[in-house]
PDB file of N, CA, C and O in Angstrom:
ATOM      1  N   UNK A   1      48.343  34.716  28.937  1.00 67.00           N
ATOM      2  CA  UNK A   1      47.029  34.745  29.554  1.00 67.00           C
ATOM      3  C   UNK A   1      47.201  34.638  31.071  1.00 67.00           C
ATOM      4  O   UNK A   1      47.917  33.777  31.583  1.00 67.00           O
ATOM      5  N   UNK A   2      46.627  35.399  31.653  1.00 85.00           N
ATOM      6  CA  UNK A   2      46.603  35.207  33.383  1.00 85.00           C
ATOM      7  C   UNK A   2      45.730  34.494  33.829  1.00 85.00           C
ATOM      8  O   UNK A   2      44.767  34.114  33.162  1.00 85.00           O
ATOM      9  N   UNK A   3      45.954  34.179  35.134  1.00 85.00           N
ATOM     10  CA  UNK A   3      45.449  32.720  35.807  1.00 85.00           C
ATOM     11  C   UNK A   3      43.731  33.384  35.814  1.00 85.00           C
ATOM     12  O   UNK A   3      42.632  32.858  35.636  1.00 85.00           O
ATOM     13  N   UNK A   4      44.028  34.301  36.012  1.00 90.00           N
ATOM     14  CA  UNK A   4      42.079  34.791  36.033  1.00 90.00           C
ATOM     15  C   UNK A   4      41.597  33.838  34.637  1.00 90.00           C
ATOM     16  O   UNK A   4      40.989  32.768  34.642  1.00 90.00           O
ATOM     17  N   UNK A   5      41.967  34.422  33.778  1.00 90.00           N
ATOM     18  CA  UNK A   5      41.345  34.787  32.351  1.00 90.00           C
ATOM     19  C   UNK A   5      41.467  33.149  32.327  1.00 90.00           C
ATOM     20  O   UNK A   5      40.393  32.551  32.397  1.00 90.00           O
ATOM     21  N   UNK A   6      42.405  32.535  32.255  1.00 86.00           N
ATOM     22  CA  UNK A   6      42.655  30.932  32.472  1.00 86.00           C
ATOM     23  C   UNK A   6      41.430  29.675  32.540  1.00 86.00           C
ATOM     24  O   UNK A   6      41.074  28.672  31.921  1.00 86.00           O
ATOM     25  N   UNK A   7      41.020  30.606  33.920  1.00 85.00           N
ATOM     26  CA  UNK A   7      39.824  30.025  34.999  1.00 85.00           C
ATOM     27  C   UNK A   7      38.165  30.360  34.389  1.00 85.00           C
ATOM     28  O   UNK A   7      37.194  29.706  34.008  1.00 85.00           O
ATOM     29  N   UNK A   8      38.528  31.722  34.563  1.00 88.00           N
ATOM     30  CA  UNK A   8      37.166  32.604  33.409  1.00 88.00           C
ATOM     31  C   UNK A   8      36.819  31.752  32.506  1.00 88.00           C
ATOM     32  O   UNK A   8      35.620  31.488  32.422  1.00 88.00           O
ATOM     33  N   UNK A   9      37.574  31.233  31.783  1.00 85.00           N
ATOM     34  CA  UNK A   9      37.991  30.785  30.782  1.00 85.00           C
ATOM     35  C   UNK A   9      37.104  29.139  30.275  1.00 85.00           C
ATOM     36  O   UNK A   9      36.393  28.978  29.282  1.00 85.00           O
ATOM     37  N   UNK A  10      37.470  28.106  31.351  1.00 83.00           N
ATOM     38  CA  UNK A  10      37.343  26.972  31.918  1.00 83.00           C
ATOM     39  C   UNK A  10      36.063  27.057  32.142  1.00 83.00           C
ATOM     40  O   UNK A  10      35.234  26.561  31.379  1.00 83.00           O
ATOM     41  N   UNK A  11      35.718  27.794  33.383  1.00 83.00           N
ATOM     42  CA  UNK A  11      34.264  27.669  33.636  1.00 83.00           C
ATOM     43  C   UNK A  11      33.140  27.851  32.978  1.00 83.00           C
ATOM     44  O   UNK A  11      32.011  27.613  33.405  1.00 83.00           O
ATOM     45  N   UNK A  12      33.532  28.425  31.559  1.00 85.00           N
ATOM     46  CA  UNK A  12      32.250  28.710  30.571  1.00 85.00           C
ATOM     47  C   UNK A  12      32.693  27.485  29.802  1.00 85.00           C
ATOM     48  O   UNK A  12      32.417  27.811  28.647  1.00 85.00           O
ATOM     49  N   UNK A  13      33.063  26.623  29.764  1.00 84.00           N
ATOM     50  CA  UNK A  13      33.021  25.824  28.863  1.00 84.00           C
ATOM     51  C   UNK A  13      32.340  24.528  29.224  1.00 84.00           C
ATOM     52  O   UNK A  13      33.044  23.684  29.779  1.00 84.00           O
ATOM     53  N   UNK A  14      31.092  24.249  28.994  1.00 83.00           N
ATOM     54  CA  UNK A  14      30.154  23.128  29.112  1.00 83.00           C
ATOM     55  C   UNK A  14      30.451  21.572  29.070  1.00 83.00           C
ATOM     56  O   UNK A  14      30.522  20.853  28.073  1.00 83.00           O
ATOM     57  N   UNK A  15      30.593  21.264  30.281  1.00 79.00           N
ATOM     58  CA  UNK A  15      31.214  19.721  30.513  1.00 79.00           C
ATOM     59  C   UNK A  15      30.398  19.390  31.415  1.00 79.00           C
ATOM     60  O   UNK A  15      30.682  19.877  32.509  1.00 79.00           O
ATOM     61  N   UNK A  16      28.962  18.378  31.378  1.00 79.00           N
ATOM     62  CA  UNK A  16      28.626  18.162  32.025  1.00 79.00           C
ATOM     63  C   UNK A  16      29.131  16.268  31.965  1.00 79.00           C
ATOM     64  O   UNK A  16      29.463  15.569  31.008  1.00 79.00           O
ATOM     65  N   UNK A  17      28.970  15.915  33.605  1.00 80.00           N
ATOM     66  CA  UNK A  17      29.536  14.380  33.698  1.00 80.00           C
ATOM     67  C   UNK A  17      29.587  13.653  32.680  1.00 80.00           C
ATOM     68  O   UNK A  17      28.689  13.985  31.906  1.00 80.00           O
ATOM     69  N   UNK A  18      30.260  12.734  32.254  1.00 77.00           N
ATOM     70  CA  UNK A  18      30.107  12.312  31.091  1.00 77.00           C
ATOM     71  C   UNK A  18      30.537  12.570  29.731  1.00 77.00           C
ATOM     72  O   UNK A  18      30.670  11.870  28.727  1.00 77.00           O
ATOM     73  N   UNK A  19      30.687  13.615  29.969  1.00 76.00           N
ATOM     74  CA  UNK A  19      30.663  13.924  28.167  1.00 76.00           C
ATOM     75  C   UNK A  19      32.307  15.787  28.384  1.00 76.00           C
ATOM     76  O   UNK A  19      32.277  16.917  27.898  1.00 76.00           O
ATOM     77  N   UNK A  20      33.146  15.230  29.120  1.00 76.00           N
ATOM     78  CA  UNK A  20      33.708  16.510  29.524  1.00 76.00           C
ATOM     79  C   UNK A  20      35.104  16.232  28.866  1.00 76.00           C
ATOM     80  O   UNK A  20      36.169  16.346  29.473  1.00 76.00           O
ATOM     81  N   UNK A  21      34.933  15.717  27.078  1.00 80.00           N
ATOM     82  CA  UNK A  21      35.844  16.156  25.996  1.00 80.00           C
ATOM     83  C   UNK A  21      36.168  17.067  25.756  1.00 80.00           C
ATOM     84  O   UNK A  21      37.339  17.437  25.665  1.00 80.00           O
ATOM     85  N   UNK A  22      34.987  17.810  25.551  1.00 79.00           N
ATOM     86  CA  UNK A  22      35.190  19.720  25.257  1.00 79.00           C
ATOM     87  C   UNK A  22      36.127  19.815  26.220  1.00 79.00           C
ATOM     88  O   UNK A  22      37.245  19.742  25.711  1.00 79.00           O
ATOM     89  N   UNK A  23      36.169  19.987  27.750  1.00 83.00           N
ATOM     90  CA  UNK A  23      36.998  20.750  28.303  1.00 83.00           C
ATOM     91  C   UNK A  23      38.288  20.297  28.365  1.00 83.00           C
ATOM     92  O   UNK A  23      39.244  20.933  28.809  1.00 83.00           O
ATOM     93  N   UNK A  24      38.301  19.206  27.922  1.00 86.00           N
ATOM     94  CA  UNK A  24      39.638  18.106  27.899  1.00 86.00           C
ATOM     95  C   UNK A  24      40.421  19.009  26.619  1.00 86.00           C
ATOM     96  O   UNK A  24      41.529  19.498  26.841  1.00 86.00           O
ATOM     97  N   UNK A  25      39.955  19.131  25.682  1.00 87.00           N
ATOM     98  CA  UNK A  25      40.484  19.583  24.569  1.00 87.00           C
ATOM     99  C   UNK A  25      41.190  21.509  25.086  1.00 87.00           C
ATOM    100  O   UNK A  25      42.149  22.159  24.672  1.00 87.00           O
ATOM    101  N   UNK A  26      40.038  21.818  26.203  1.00 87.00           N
ATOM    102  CA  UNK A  26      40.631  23.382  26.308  1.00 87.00           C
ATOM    103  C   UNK A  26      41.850  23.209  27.176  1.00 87.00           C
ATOM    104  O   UNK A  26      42.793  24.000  27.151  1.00 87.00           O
ATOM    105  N   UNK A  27      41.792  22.152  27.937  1.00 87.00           N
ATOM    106  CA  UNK A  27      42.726  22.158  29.488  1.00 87.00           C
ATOM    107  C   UNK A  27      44.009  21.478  28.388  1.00 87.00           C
ATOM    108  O   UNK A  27      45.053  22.130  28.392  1.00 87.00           O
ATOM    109  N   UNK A  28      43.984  20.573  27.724  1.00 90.00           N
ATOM    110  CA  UNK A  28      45.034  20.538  26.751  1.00 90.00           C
ATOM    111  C   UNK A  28      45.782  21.436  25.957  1.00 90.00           C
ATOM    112  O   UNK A  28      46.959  21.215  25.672  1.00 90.00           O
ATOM    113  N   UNK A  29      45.059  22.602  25.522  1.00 90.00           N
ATOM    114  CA  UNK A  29      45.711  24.022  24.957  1.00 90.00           C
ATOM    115  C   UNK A  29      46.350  24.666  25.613  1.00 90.00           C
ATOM    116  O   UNK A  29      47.450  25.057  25.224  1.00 90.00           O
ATOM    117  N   UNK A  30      45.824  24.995  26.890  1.00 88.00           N
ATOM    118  CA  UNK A  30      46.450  25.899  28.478  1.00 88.00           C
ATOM    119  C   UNK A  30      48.003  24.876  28.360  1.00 88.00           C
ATOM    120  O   UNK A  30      48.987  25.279  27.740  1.00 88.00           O
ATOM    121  N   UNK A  31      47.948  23.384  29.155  1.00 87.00           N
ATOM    122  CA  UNK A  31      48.472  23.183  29.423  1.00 87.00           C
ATOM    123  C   UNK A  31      50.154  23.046  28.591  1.00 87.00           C
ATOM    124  O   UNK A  31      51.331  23.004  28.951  1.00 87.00           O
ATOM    125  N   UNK A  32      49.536  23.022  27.570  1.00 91.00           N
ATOM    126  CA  UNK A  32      50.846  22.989  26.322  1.00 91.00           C
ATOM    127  C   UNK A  32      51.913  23.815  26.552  1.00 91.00           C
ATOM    128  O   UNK A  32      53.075  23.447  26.725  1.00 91.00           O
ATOM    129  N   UNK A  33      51.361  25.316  26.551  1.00 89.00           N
ATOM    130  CA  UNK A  33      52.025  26.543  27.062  1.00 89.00           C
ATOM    131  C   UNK A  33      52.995  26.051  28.263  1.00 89.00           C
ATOM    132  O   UNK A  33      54.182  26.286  28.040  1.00 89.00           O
ATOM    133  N   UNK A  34      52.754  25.505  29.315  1.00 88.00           N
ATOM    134  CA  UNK A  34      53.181  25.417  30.521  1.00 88.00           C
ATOM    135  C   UNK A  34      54.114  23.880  30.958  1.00 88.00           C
ATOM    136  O   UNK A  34      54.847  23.830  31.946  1.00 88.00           O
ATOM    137  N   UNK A  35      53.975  23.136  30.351  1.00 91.00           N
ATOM    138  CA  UNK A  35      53.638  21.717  30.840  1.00 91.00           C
ATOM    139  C   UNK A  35      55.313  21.094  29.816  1.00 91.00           C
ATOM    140  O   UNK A  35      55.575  21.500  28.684  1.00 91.00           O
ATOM    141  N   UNK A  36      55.815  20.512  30.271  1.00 93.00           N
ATOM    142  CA  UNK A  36      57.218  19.854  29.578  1.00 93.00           C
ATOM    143  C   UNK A  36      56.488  18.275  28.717  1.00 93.00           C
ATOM    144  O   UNK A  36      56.845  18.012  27.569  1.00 93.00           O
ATOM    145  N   UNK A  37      55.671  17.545  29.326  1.00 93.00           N
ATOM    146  CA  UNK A  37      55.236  16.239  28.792  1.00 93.00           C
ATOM    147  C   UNK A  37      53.348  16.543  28.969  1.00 93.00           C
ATOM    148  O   UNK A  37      52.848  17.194  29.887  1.00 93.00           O
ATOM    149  N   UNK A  38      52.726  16.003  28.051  1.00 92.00           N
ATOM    150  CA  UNK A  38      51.267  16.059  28.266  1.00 92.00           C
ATOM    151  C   UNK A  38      50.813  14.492  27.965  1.00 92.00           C
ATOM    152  O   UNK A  38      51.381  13.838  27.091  1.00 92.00           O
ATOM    153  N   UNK A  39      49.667  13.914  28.823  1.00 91.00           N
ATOM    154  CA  UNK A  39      49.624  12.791  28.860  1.00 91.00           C
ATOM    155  C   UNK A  39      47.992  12.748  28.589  1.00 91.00           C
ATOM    156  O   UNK A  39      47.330  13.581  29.209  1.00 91.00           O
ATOM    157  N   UNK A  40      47.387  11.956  27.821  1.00 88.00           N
ATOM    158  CA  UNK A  40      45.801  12.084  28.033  1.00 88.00           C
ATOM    159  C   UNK A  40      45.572  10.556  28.463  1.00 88.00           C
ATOM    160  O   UNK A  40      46.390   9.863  27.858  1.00 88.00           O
ATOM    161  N   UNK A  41      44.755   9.796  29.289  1.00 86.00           N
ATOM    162  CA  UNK A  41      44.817   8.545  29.164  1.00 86.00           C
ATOM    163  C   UNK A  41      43.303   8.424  28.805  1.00 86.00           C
ATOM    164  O   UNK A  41      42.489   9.306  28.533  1.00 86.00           O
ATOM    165  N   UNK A  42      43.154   6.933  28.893  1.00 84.00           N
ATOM    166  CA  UNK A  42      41.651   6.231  28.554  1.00 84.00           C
ATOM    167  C   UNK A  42      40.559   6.840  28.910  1.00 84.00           C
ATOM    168  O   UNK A  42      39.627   7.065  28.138  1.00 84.00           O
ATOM    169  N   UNK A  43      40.604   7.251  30.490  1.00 81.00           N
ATOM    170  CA  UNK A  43      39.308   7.854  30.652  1.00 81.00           C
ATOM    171  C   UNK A  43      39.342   9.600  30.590  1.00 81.00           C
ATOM    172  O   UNK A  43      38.981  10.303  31.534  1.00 81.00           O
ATOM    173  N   UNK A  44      39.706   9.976  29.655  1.00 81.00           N
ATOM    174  CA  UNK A  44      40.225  11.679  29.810  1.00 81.00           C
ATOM    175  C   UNK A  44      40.629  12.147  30.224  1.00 81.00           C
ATOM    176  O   UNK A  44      40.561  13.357  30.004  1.00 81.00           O
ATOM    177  N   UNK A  45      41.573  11.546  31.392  1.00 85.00           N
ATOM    178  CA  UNK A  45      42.390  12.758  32.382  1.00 85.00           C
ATOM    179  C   UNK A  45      43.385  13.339  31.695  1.00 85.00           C
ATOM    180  O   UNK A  45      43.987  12.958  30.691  1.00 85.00           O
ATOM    181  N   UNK A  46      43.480  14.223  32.293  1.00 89.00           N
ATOM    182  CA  UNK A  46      44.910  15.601  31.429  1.00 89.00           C
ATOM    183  C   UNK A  46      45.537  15.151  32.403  1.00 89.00           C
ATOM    184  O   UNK A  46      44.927  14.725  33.384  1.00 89.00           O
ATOM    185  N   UNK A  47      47.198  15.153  32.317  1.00 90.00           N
ATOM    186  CA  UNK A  47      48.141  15.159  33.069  1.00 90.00           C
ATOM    187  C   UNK A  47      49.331  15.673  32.459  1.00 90.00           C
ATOM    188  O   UNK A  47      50.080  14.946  31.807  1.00 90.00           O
ATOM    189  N   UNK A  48      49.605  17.291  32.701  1.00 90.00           N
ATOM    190  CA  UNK A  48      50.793  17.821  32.630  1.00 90.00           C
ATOM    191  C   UNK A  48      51.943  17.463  33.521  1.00 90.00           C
ATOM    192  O   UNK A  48      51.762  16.929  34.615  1.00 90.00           O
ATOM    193  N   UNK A  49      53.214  17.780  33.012  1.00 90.00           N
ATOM    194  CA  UNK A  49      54.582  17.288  33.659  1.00 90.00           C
ATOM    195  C   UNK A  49      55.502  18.339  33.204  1.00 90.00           C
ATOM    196  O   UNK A  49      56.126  18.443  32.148  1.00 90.00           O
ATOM    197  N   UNK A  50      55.438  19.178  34.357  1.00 88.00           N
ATOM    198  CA  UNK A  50      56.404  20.289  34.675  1.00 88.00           C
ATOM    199  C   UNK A  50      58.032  19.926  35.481  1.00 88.00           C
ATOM    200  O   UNK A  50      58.243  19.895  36.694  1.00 88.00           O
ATOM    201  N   UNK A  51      58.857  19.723  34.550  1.00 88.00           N
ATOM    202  CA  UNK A  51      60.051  19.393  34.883  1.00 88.00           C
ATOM    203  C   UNK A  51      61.032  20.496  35.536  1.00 88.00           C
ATOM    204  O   UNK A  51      61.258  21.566  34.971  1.00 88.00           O
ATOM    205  N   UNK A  52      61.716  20.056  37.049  1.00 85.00           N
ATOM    206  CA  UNK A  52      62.493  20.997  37.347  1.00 85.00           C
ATOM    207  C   UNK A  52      63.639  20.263  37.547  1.00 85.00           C
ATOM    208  O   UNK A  52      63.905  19.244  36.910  1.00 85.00           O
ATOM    209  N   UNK A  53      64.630  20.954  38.786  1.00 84.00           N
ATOM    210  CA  UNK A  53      65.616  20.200  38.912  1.00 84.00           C
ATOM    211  C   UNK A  53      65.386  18.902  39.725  1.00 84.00           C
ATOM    212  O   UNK A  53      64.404  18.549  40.379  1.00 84.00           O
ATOM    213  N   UNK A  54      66.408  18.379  39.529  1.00 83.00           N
ATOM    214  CA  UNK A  54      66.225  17.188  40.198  1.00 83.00           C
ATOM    215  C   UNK A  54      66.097  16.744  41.933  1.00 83.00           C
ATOM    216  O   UNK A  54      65.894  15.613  42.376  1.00 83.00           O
ATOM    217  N   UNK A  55      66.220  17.568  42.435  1.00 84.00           N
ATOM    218  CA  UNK A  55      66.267  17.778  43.723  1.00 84.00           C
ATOM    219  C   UNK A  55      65.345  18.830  44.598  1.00 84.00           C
ATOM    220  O   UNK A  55      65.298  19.095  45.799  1.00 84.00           O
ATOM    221  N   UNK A  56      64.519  19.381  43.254  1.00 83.00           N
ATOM    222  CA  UNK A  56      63.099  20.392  43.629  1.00 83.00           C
ATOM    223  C   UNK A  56      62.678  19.654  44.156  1.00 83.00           C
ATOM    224  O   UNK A  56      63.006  18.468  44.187  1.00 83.00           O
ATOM    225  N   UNK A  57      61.355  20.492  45.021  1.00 84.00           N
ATOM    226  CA  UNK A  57      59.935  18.991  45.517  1.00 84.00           C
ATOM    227  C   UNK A  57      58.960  19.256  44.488  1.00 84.00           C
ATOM    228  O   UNK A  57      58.844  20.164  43.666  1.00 84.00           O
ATOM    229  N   UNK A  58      58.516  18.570  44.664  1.00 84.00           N
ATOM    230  CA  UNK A  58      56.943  18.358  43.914  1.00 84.00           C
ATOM    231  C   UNK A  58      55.675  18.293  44.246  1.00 84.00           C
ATOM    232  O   UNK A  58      55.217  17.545  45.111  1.00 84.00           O
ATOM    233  N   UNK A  59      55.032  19.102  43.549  1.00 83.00           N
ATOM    234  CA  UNK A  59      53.672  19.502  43.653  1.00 83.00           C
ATOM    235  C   UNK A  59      52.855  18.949  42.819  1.00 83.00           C
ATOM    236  O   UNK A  59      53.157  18.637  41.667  1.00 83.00           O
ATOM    237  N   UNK A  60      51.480  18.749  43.479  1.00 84.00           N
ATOM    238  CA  UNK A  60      50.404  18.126  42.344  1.00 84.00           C
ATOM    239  C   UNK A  60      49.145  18.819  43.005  1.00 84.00           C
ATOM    240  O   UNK A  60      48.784  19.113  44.144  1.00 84.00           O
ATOM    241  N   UNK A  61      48.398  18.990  41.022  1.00 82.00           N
ATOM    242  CA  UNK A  61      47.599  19.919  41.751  1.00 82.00           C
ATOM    243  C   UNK A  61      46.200  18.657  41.039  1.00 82.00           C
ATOM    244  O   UNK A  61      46.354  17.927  40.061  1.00 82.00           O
ATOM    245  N   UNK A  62      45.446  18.720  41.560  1.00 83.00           N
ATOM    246  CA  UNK A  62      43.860  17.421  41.034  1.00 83.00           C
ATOM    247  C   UNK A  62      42.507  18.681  41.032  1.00 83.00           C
ATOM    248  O   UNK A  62      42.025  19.353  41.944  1.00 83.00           O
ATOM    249  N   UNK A  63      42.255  18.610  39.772  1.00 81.00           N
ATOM    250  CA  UNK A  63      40.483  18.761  40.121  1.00 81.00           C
ATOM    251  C   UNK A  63      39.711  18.182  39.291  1.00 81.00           C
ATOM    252  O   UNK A  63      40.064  17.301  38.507  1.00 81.00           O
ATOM    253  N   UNK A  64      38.494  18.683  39.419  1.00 81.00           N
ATOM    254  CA  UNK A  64      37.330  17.654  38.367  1.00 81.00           C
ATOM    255  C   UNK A  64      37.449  18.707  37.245  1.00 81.00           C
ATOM    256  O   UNK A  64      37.618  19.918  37.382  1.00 81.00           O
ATOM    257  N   UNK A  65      37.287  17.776  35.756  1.00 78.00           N
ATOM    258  CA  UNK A  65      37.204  18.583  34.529  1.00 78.00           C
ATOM    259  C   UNK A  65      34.959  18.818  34.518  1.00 78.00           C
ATOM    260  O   UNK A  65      34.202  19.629  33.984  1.00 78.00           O
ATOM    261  N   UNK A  66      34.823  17.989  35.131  1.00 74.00           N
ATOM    262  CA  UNK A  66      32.930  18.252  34.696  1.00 74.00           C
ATOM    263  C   UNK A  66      32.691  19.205  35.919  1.00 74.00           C
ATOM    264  O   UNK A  66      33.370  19.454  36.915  1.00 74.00           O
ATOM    265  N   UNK A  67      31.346  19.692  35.426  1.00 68.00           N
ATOM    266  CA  UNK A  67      30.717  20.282  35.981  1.00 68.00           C
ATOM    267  C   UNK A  67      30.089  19.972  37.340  1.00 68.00           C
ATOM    268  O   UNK A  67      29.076  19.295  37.159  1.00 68.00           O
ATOM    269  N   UNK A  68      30.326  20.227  38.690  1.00 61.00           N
ATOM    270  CA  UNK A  68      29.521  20.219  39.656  1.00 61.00           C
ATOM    271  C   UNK A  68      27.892  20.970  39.967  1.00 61.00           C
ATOM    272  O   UNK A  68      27.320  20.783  41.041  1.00 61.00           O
TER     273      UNK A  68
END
């Protein structure tokens, strides 16, 4: 799937504040594909863990799963 279709993807899926399980559950499918460790904690955050070498840098990417 390409990063369009990804995004396309995301934004139709109805998460308003509060209640943004649904998208937790889609951003969990994407990330599987991609992601070496997947982490969900208490308050729903997704956190993928893309492993490289040990001496790569590292990137982090943050956004909101609800709806603005």
């Amino acid at each position: 799937m390409e990063i369009k279709q990804i995004i396309d993807k995301l934004l139709k899926i109805p998460a308003p504040s509060g209640s943004e399980i649904n998208s937790n559950k889609h951003i969990k499918a994407i990330f599987t594909k991609y992601c070496d460790e997947l982490i969900s904690d208490k308050l729903g955050n997704v956190i993928g863990i893309k492993r490289g070498l040990e001496n790569d840098f590292k990137i982090m990417l943050a956004a909101h799963m609800d709806e603005i």
